[in-house]
Amino acid sequence: MTEHWASRWRVPVIWGLLLLAGCLLMGQLEALFRWVEPDSRDVIFSRVDFLVLLGRHLLVVSVAAVLATLIGVGGAIAVTRPGGRDFLPLVAQVASLGQTFPPVAVLALAVPVLGFGTLPIVVALLLYGLLPIVRNTLAGIEGIDPSVREAARGMGMTSGQILRQVELPLAAPVILAGIRTSVTINIATAALGATVGSSNLGDPIISGIVNGNTAYIVQGAVLIALLALTVDSVFARLAPARRA
Amino acid sequence: MSAVNGERGNTVLLTLMLVGLGAWWALPVVSVAPNRIVPGEARYAWEVAGPAMALLASLPMALAALSARSADPGWRSLGLVLLALAGLPLWLVLAVHQLIDPELPQARLGIGSGIWCALFVLMLALLDLRTRQRLSTGVSWLLMLTPLALLAVCLPLGLNRLALWQEYQGRADDFWLAIGEHLLLVTTTVGVSLVLGAGIALLMRRYPEVQRGAFAVLNFLQTIPSLALFGLLLGPLAWLANRYPWVDSLGISGIGWAPALLALVAYSLLPMVRNTFVALEGVSPGVIEAARGMGMSRLQIFFQVRLPLAVPVLLEGVRITTVQAIGLTAVAALIGAGGLGRFIFQGLGQAAMDLVLLGALPILVMAILADAVLGNLSRRLGRGEAA
């Protein structure tokens, strides 16, 4: 059992360890970055510790992801019940139409309404992250063969039982794929949050672009890429059957 | 129609209109600023021209909410929603005449969150009514364009005092240049990735062992955040340009269009390859068999049978790639690739929100248009083949 566990989670653990090592040991690579950027005084981004930046990035993304999952799955369930069916066509259309909006534009439009800082980022990520989750939850629940539902009802299950024991388990892989898409997009969009006053792993990149310091840019880019790969590989292990 | 709405009436429209009314009365509808630097002063609906006018302006929404309760509101609701939409630009004209001092050439009117929310809710209502009335795509596009057309008509009537318009006037040449840069980068990306993607997809069909590896690499690339990929390409390209003068003389350097195009193509390859591959594989073996029976050669089968049948799914790949590239190009502005993203990040840097809008709104429109046009084309071709 443990061996099975170890082989299953090997890839995410490796990416995660690389990420942690990157955060902790970036300072040791000063010689390398000095070679990349010989003209600058500082070659290691040191305004904020990399671990702190990683923590902030994870916090913003996970708060948005948890809220988006709760609201998205809850909302999709609500509009597939008899009471909320009226809203189903509109919600389905908005969820697919909304995904054509570029995340950058959504982030940019959130700022005039919500202001600068971390809270607008969370709200923008939450709103945008809702779309794939709602869309996939709807697809998952609507995709269930009606005869399965019929059979469950025939066995005397109540609507609540059908939802919990039949519909949600059957739709789970599709819902999970939606959450994965949402989180992947959000990690990338959160990095842009550094341009609107929210400090995270995007900070070194933006600050490197502003100051013309390639070493900063590379440090931020490597860490964000490692973070995205770690999180994505975790999702890949949770849903082994599906590959988006 | 009553079967669609049921005896409860149209609860969706009722909810939307109540939200719209709430936004109209609870949020500031416009803001007034004497010049570009001073932040605008928010004004509520009743502060523009008295409570009576505000009440009058919110009447169409209230009537639409009432009409939603009857069993078959249909066209009446649609008319009221359109009336409410048409009212928004007229309201802005009224606000300009009431609030903007004509003596101050720099004075400007900002659109407030109340109007944005009302616009959003009314668009949703239009979308919902469109589905219920089963309007054709053409008619619904015409309906969506009405407020835009009205906005253009109202421009000489005083809307040139809108902050958004003033930002545009200050950099009109720059604006069209940015749109050109944006479109050029997007079309180049789509073109290059179409050719490369088709090549990779053909290789995959030839050598099945390529398939797993290529999809793994492309999936991997797609996972890496755009900002990071732009950053990672910046280093090697800068080094190349330093090392080899001929690279530099081509205009390739760490910042600018080169890393942007490379990263954009890298992102575009996954949807392009996936769709091309699926499209070519998806042609039914029976059809190919029939073509072979007719004595067609392998090349003839590919170009006259397989490729034409695959075009709708292929176009779907072009659609996904184009929409994605329009958004990602905005991010590329950060590494100096130009385009509309420049206005967004300049505006964010100067806290000039109307400049942000000037960049973000055209991007939004471009994405929606590309999605609609290419989606329609692919559906139409698909239907043509099925018939």
XYZ file of C-alpha atoms in Angstrom:
631
model
C 0.000 0.000 0.000
C 2.708 2.458 1.003
C 4.757 1.543 -2.027
C 1.743 2.133 -4.217
C 1.233 5.512 -2.558
C 4.867 6.427 -3.055
C 4.891 5.663 -6.767
C 1.589 7.426 -7.294
C 2.657 10.675 -5.656
C 6.267 10.650 -6.765
C 5.886 13.314 -9.476
C 4.019 15.913 -7.366
C 6.452 15.380 -4.485
C 9.437 15.915 -6.777
C 7.972 19.127 -8.238
C 7.038 20.301 -4.740
C 10.518 19.631 -3.367
C 12.059 21.471 -6.323
C 9.757 24.401 -5.600
C 10.716 24.491 -1.925
C 14.400 24.112 -2.761
C 14.051 26.944 -5.272
C 12.553 29.218 -2.625
C 15.107 28.357 0.060
C 18.282 28.050 -1.972
C 17.860 30.808 -4.582
C 20.446 32.864 -2.697
C 23.074 30.103 -3.179
C 22.860 30.544 -6.948
C 24.185 34.089 -6.840
C 27.183 33.218 -9.014
C 24.910 31.875 -11.740
C 22.669 34.951 -11.714
C 25.700 37.234 -11.579
C 26.705 35.676 -14.900
C 23.192 36.254 -16.322
C 23.042 39.854 -15.141
C 26.575 41.189 -14.714
C 25.649 44.896 -14.674
C 23.199 45.064 -11.770
C 24.138 45.610 -8.141
C 21.683 43.010 -6.786
C 21.107 39.794 -8.655
C 18.939 38.025 -6.061
C 15.446 39.425 -5.453
C 15.571 40.169 -1.748
C 12.815 42.711 -1.056
C 10.621 39.913 0.257
C 11.583 36.338 1.082
C 10.655 33.881 -1.683
C 8.852 31.645 0.825
C 6.642 34.561 1.863
C 5.852 35.298 -1.796
C 5.020 31.636 -2.367
C 2.774 31.647 0.699
C 0.903 34.751 -0.494
C 0.493 33.297 -3.974
C -0.876 30.033 -2.568
C -3.165 31.879 -0.154
C -4.756 34.036 -2.872
C -5.190 31.116 -5.264
C -6.528 28.694 -2.659
C -9.011 31.145 -1.119
C -10.340 31.911 -4.607
C -10.369 28.219 -5.557
C -12.201 27.055 -2.412
C -14.834 29.793 -2.706
C -15.222 29.244 -6.465
C -15.655 25.507 -5.926
C -18.265 25.987 -3.186
C -20.218 28.640 -5.101
C -19.730 27.044 -8.532
C -20.702 23.492 -7.599
C -23.486 24.771 -5.325
C -24.853 27.069 -8.019
C -24.698 24.385 -10.693
C -26.532 21.957 -8.393
C -29.146 24.617 -7.645
C -29.953 25.274 -11.314
C -30.277 21.568 -12.078
C -32.927 21.109 -9.305
C -36.597 21.582 -10.222
C -36.760 24.865 -8.269
C -33.896 26.519 -10.159
C -34.372 25.010 -13.626
C -35.568 28.387 -14.987
C -32.042 29.717 -14.573
C -30.300 26.774 -16.238
C -30.145 28.086 -19.857
C -28.843 31.493 -18.780
C -26.254 30.102 -16.361
C -25.030 27.571 -18.931
C -24.683 30.279 -21.591
C -22.897 32.706 -19.301
C -20.501 29.982 -18.108
C -19.418 29.181 -21.663
C -19.591 32.725 -23.068
C -17.688 34.120 -20.088
C -14.754 31.849 -20.784
C -14.041 33.719 -23.993
C -13.226 36.765 -21.833
C -9.444 36.880 -21.405
C -8.430 36.643 -17.722
C -6.218 39.737 -18.086
C -9.196 41.779 -19.229
C -11.274 40.516 -16.292
C -8.462 41.427 -13.906
C -8.121 44.856 -15.522
C -11.864 45.503 -15.340
C -12.000 44.422 -11.681
C -9.578 47.149 -10.626
C -11.713 50.207 -11.530
C -14.661 48.644 -9.692
C -12.877 47.135 -6.685
C -9.657 49.127 -6.339
C -6.008 48.104 -5.907
C -4.673 45.422 -3.588
C -5.149 41.760 -2.771
C -8.916 41.708 -2.283
C -9.750 42.717 -5.894
C -7.435 39.949 -7.126
C -9.234 37.371 -5.009
C -12.631 38.581 -6.246
C -11.505 38.619 -9.898
C -9.955 35.152 -9.606
C -13.085 33.906 -7.861
C -15.416 35.258 -10.546
C -13.345 33.994 -13.437
C -12.599 30.683 -11.714
C -16.323 30.051 -11.291
C -16.870 29.633 -15.030
C -15.035 26.350 -15.746
C -16.324 24.853 -12.495
C -19.963 25.741 -13.218
C -19.640 24.582 -16.811
C -18.102 21.239 -15.916
C -20.474 20.595 -13.007
C -23.432 21.237 -15.307
C -21.910 18.985 -17.983
C -21.231 16.295 -15.390
C -24.732 16.311 -13.876
C -26.577 16.772 -17.179
C -24.449 14.058 -18.783
C -25.720 11.348 -16.443
C -27.955 8.824 -18.191
C -31.555 9.576 -17.089
C -32.179 5.860 -16.611
C -29.573 5.823 -13.809
C -31.517 8.528 -11.974
C -34.742 6.645 -12.679
C -33.282 3.441 -11.251
C -32.154 5.270 -8.104
C -35.630 6.707 -7.671
C -37.093 3.244 -8.224
C -34.941 1.967 -5.360
C -36.705 4.470 -3.143
C -33.922 7.055 -2.823
C -34.924 10.621 -1.980
C -33.769 13.546 -4.161
C -31.087 14.403 -1.626
C -29.804 10.832 -1.606
C -29.772 10.718 -5.408
C -27.715 13.917 -5.465
C -25.198 12.756 -2.849
C -24.921 9.079 -3.725
C -25.537 8.997 -7.486
C -25.197 12.332 -9.261
C -22.188 13.852 -7.475
C -20.047 10.684 -7.492
C -20.751 10.119 -11.185
C -20.033 13.753 -12.077
C -16.956 13.973 -9.808
C -14.257 13.406 -12.469
C -15.702 16.105 -14.729
C -16.112 18.510 -11.798
C -12.520 17.860 -10.743
C -11.305 18.602 -14.286
C -13.162 21.932 -14.068
C -11.509 22.780 -10.752
C -8.137 21.898 -12.269
C -8.670 24.249 -15.228
C -9.828 26.968 -12.854
C -6.784 26.634 -10.571
C -4.325 26.515 -13.492
C -5.725 29.746 -14.911
C -5.795 31.344 -11.476
C -2.134 30.632 -10.693
C -1.210 32.403 -13.945
C -3.618 35.301 -13.435
C -2.618 35.789 -9.784
C 0.960 36.368 -10.980
C -0.345 39.369 -12.941
C -1.753 40.614 -9.638
C 1.693 42.024 -8.931
C 0.854 44.812 -11.416
C -2.161 45.870 -9.364
C -0.520 46.008 -5.979
C -0.841 42.442 -4.738
C 2.526 41.008 -3.793
C 3.210 37.387 -4.787
C 5.552 35.359 -6.983
C 4.758 37.707 -9.876
C 6.582 40.441 -7.931
C 10.152 39.527 -8.949
C 9.077 39.326 -12.620
C 7.343 42.711 -12.658
C 10.122 44.317 -10.659
C 12.686 42.739 -13.016
C 10.876 44.096 -16.069
C 10.633 47.579 -14.542
C 14.303 47.664 -13.499
C 15.637 45.775 -16.499
C 16.993 43.005 -14.290
C 16.820 39.656 -16.100
C 17.972 37.719 -13.034
C 14.868 38.790 -11.053
C 12.626 37.799 -13.954
C 14.163 34.351 -14.225
C 13.840 33.763 -10.475
C 10.137 34.640 -10.427
C 9.427 32.746 -13.653
C 11.116 29.541 -12.480
C 9.270 29.554 -9.156
C 5.838 30.266 -10.713
C 6.400 27.534 -13.298
C 7.362 25.076 -10.537
C 4.291 26.059 -8.510
C 2.007 25.526 -11.503
C 3.587 22.162 -12.303
C 3.333 21.008 -8.661
C -0.339 21.895 -8.361
C -1.209 20.495 -11.781
C 0.538 17.200 -11.084
C -1.435 16.882 -7.818
C -4.672 17.260 -9.808
C -3.401 14.782 -12.411
C -2.978 12.189 -9.639
C -6.433 12.902 -8.199
C -8.053 12.163 -11.565
C -5.859 9.548 -13.220
C -8.414 8.541 -15.809
C -8.849 11.972 -17.331
C -6.278 14.075 -19.068
C -7.620 17.446 -20.091
C -44.312 30.121 -25.114
C -46.313 29.820 -21.918
C -45.035 26.267 -21.598
C -41.490 27.674 -21.359
C -42.340 30.265 -18.771
C -44.821 28.221 -16.755
C -47.438 29.715 -14.507
C -44.764 31.329 -12.360
C -43.824 33.679 -15.178
C -40.242 34.464 -16.084
C -38.456 34.310 -12.716
C -35.098 34.869 -14.390
C -36.146 38.199 -15.873
C -37.791 39.230 -12.597
C -34.614 38.484 -10.634
C -32.374 40.239 -13.151
C -34.539 43.361 -13.249
C -34.671 43.548 -9.449
C -30.865 43.298 -9.327
C -30.656 46.000 -12.017
C -32.976 48.305 -10.101
C -30.986 47.685 -6.940
C -27.761 48.637 -8.726
C -29.366 51.738 -10.234
C -30.446 53.106 -6.850
C -27.681 51.821 -4.571
C -24.522 52.412 -6.632
C -23.076 55.645 -8.020
C -24.022 55.930 -11.716
C -21.428 58.460 -12.854
C -18.373 60.276 -11.571
C -17.274 63.804 -12.327
C -13.667 64.976 -12.519
C -12.383 68.464 -13.415
C -9.301 66.966 -15.161
C -7.397 63.753 -15.780
C -5.365 63.675 -12.572
C -8.005 64.345 -9.926
C -9.994 61.219 -9.024
C -13.664 61.500 -9.956
C -16.413 62.450 -7.539
C -19.140 59.769 -7.460
C -22.755 60.796 -8.121
C -25.868 58.733 -7.452
C -28.774 58.535 -9.897
C -30.909 61.077 -8.034
C -28.039 63.574 -7.835
C -27.795 63.862 -11.621
C -31.090 65.560 -12.466
C -33.290 65.077 -9.446
C -35.150 61.997 -8.180
C -37.940 62.355 -10.768
C -35.603 61.867 -13.723
C -33.875 58.932 -11.995
C -37.282 57.362 -11.424
C -38.215 57.921 -15.072
C -34.954 56.330 -16.234
C -35.512 53.244 -14.118
C -39.121 52.882 -15.320
C -38.389 50.458 -18.228
C -36.610 48.082 -15.857
C -39.469 48.256 -13.350
C -42.049 47.611 -16.103
C -39.954 44.714 -17.423
C -39.944 43.258 -13.910
C -43.750 43.602 -13.788
C -44.161 42.114 -17.256
C -42.064 39.119 -16.177
C -44.876 38.032 -13.846
C -47.410 37.444 -16.600
C -47.498 34.000 -18.180
C -46.428 35.111 -21.666
C -44.339 38.277 -21.488
C -42.257 37.474 -24.591
C -41.968 40.416 -26.966
C -43.220 42.974 -24.444
C -40.337 42.151 -22.068
C -37.868 42.227 -24.929
C -39.056 45.701 -25.948
C -38.784 46.986 -22.385
C -35.282 45.582 -21.932
C -34.184 47.212 -25.195
C -35.755 50.491 -24.067
C -33.800 50.288 -20.812
C -30.594 49.631 -22.747
C -31.267 52.596 -25.042
C -31.823 54.720 -21.959
C -28.269 54.278 -20.696
C -26.472 56.416 -23.336
C -29.273 58.987 -23.149
C -28.758 59.111 -19.404
C -25.055 59.774 -19.933
C -25.897 62.661 -22.282
C -28.196 64.084 -19.610
C -25.455 63.687 -16.996
C -22.949 65.541 -19.193
C -25.326 68.482 -19.614
C -26.205 68.599 -15.940
C -22.835 67.995 -14.310
C -20.019 69.002 -16.667
C -19.012 72.633 -16.761
C -18.665 73.573 -20.461
C -16.111 76.232 -19.470
C -13.654 73.558 -18.348
C -12.310 71.768 -21.438
C -10.584 69.151 -19.283
C -13.688 68.243 -17.242
C -14.840 64.697 -17.829
C -17.554 62.228 -16.922
C -16.715 58.709 -15.737
C -19.163 55.842 -16.082
C -20.014 54.583 -12.591
C -20.525 51.081 -11.267
C -24.308 51.563 -11.264
C -24.423 51.937 -15.046
C -21.933 49.099 -15.622
C -24.031 46.789 -13.420
C -27.266 47.814 -15.138
C -25.649 47.229 -18.542
C -24.422 43.793 -17.471
C -27.790 42.755 -16.054
C -29.670 44.016 -19.131
C -27.300 42.080 -21.410
C -27.991 38.947 -19.373
C -31.724 39.599 -19.694
C -31.312 39.982 -23.463
C -29.396 36.699 -23.590
C -32.140 34.948 -21.621
C -34.975 36.393 -23.701
C -33.121 35.477 -26.860
C -33.125 31.816 -25.808
C -36.767 31.923 -24.746
C -37.984 33.633 -27.929
C -35.706 31.392 -30.022
C -34.365 34.380 -31.942
C -31.942 33.677 -34.767
C -28.298 34.603 -34.278
C -28.537 37.460 -36.782
C -31.474 39.118 -35.040
C -29.888 38.800 -31.611
C -26.653 40.346 -32.853
C -28.656 43.255 -34.236
C -30.329 43.636 -30.837
C -26.946 43.585 -29.063
C -25.644 46.254 -31.433
C -28.509 48.676 -30.754
C -26.975 50.233 -27.626
C -23.612 50.545 -29.412
C -25.191 52.307 -32.382
C -27.059 54.627 -30.050
C -23.815 55.365 -28.231
C -22.244 56.455 -31.524
C -25.252 58.672 -32.305
C -25.026 60.280 -28.865
C -21.309 61.027 -29.191
C -21.725 64.481 -30.805
C -24.515 65.257 -28.336
C -22.079 65.537 -25.456
C -20.622 62.075 -24.907
C -17.281 63.409 -26.119
C -17.007 64.471 -22.492
C -16.828 60.830 -21.393
C -13.468 60.143 -19.750
C -13.050 57.039 -21.897
C -13.481 59.094 -25.088
C -11.087 61.746 -23.854
C -8.433 59.103 -23.179
C -8.981 57.846 -26.705
C -8.713 61.334 -28.232
C -5.440 61.936 -26.429
C -3.881 58.904 -28.140
C -6.031 58.082 -31.161
C -3.061 57.253 -33.419
C -1.478 55.183 -30.694
C -4.760 53.348 -30.156
C -5.106 52.201 -33.758
C -1.417 51.325 -33.876
C -1.912 49.162 -30.773
C -4.930 47.446 -32.332
C -2.844 46.765 -35.438
C 0.045 45.358 -33.377
C -2.359 43.219 -31.399
C -4.052 41.808 -34.500
C -0.725 41.245 -36.250
C 0.668 39.283 -33.303
C -2.537 37.229 -32.983
C -2.797 36.387 -36.691
C 0.903 35.529 -36.932
C 0.558 33.272 -33.898
C -2.504 31.519 -35.303
C -0.903 31.173 -38.747
C 2.390 29.788 -37.455
C 0.731 27.420 -35.002
C -1.719 26.226 -37.670
C 1.155 25.215 -39.948
C 3.283 23.769 -37.137
C 0.277 22.121 -35.480
C -0.846 20.466 -38.694
C 2.699 19.216 -39.230
C 2.891 17.747 -35.725
C -0.563 16.182 -36.079
C 0.449 14.543 -39.364
C 3.659 13.221 -37.769
C 1.563 11.808 -34.924
C -0.646 9.939 -37.378
C 2.418 8.572 -39.131
C 4.397 7.629 -36.034
C 2.097 6.711 -33.134
C 5.022 6.775 -30.679
C 5.352 10.534 -31.276
C 1.800 11.017 -30.065
C 2.289 10.390 -26.340
C 5.507 12.363 -26.124
C 4.214 15.363 -28.083
C 0.983 15.620 -26.096
C 2.950 15.351 -22.833
C 5.269 18.211 -23.874
C 2.414 20.421 -25.111
C 0.368 19.801 -21.959
C 3.437 20.687 -19.909
C 3.866 23.983 -21.816
C 0.192 24.860 -21.403
C 0.482 24.467 -17.618
C 3.238 27.067 -17.245
C 1.751 30.523 -16.526
C 2.106 33.015 -19.382
C 4.015 35.604 -17.387
C 6.550 32.925 -16.388
C 6.982 31.625 -19.932
C 7.552 35.150 -21.256
C 10.118 35.635 -18.515
C 11.874 32.346 -19.144
C 12.253 33.070 -22.864
C 13.604 36.518 -22.158
C 16.909 35.274 -20.749
C 17.993 32.902 -23.555
C 16.910 35.305 -26.303
C 18.784 38.200 -24.754
C 21.841 35.963 -24.530
C 21.500 34.887 -28.179
C 21.165 38.491 -29.344
C 24.281 39.433 -27.343
C 26.267 36.513 -28.611
C 25.321 36.554 -32.290
C 24.996 39.990 -33.906
C 22.964 38.593 -36.836
C 20.216 37.527 -34.423
C 20.175 41.047 -33.057
C 20.035 42.532 -36.562
C 16.849 40.525 -37.236
C 15.217 42.505 -34.456
C 15.193 39.541 -32.084
C 16.059 40.377 -28.495
C 15.067 39.489 -24.965
C 12.132 41.851 -24.980
C 9.758 42.712 -27.805
C 7.913 40.594 -30.287
C 10.302 37.632 -30.471
C 9.791 36.080 -27.010
C 6.114 37.019 -27.217
C 5.578 35.195 -30.499
C 7.548 32.144 -29.306
C 5.507 31.890 -26.109
C 2.198 32.527 -27.895
C 2.929 29.785 -30.436
C 3.951 27.427 -27.620
C 0.572 27.967 -25.950
C -1.369 27.726 -29.192
C 0.114 24.406 -30.255
C -1.814 22.248 -27.769
C -5.361 23.182 -28.863
C -4.270 23.301 -32.498
C -2.538 19.897 -32.527
C -5.265 18.279 -30.434
C -8.051 19.465 -32.725
C -6.209 18.741 -35.970
C -5.371 15.253 -34.751
C -8.896 14.530 -33.513
C -10.376 16.007 -36.703
C -8.259 13.855 -39.009
C -8.762 10.729 -36.888
C -12.472 11.377 -36.563
C -13.317 10.822 -40.228
C -15.259 7.573 -40.370
C -13.355 4.593 -41.828
C -16.375 3.766 -44.000
C -15.969 6.990 -45.960
C -12.255 6.359 -46.507
C -13.057 2.799 -47.556
C -15.624 4.065 -50.065
C -13.114 6.547 -51.501
C -10.551 3.804 -51.857
C -13.188 1.672 -53.585
C -13.696 4.487 -56.081
C -10.044 4.142 -56.981
C -8.734 7.316 -55.334
C -5.052 7.471 -54.526
C -3.783 8.053 -50.975
C -3.070 11.718 -51.687
C -6.469 12.189 -53.316
C -8.167 10.593 -50.320
C -6.309 12.900 -47.974
C -6.947 16.163 -49.835
C -10.385 15.443 -51.301
C -11.991 13.395 -48.538
C -10.242 13.444 -45.177
C -9.198 17.102 -45.047
C -12.535 18.623 -46.141
C -14.397 16.434 -43.643
C -11.999 17.470 -40.890
C -12.329 21.216 -41.521
C -15.122 21.987 -38.975
C -13.222 20.415 -36.058
C -10.013 22.025 -37.311
C -11.708 25.427 -37.319
C -12.778 24.770 -33.737
C -9.064 24.529 -32.921
C -8.428 27.817 -34.733
C -11.234 29.423 -32.703
C -9.864 28.266 -29.339
C -6.338 29.311 -30.334
C -7.425 32.741 -31.575
C -9.454 33.589 -28.469
C -6.612 32.418 -26.228
C -3.998 34.343 -28.221
C -6.024 37.583 -28.028
C -5.899 37.395 -24.237
C -2.291 36.278 -23.949
C -1.075 39.003 -26.311
C -2.335 41.498 -23.734
C 0.071 39.986 -21.194
C 2.876 40.138 -23.773
C 2.730 43.941 -23.533
C 4.626 43.555 -20.250
C 7.708 42.374 -22.148
C 7.438 45.167 -24.682
C 5.543 43.372 -27.451
C 3.108 46.283 -27.811
C -0.596 45.814 -28.434
C -3.587 46.828 -26.383
C -2.114 45.381 -23.198
C 0.178 48.430 -23.121
C -2.793 50.663 -22.243
C -3.913 48.251 -19.524
C -0.558 48.148 -17.771
C 0.161 51.868 -18.347
C -3.248 52.671 -16.918
C -2.728 50.399 -13.915
C 0.646 52.012 -13.317
C -0.779 55.553 -13.402
C -4.010 54.546 -11.630
C -5.814 55.936 -14.702
C -8.784 53.593 -14.861
C -10.189 54.937 -18.108
C -6.911 54.126 -19.833
C -7.248 50.571 -18.482
C -10.729 50.420 -19.976
C -9.423 51.743 -23.288
C -7.154 48.692 -23.444
C -9.454 46.073 -21.909
C -12.724 46.810 -23.720
C -11.373 46.342 -27.291
C -9.680 43.109 -26.177
C -13.013 41.888 -24.831
C -14.798 42.859 -28.052
C -12.109 41.201 -30.192
C -12.343 37.967 -28.188
C -16.142 37.852 -28.376
C -16.151 38.643 -32.103
C -13.471 36.041 -32.923
C -15.374 33.468 -30.891
C -18.695 34.249 -32.576
C -17.394 34.439 -36.151
C -15.158 31.354 -36.065
C -17.697 29.357 -34.020
C -20.415 30.197 -36.523
C -18.199 29.288 -39.468
C -17.292 25.926 -37.981
C -20.950 25.143 -37.155
C -22.088 26.182 -40.632
C -19.446 24.053 -42.377
C -20.254 21.151 -40.071
C -23.946 21.404 -40.942
C -23.161 21.692 -44.659
C -21.302 18.408 -44.532
C -23.992 16.650 -42.535
C -26.692 17.657 -45.022
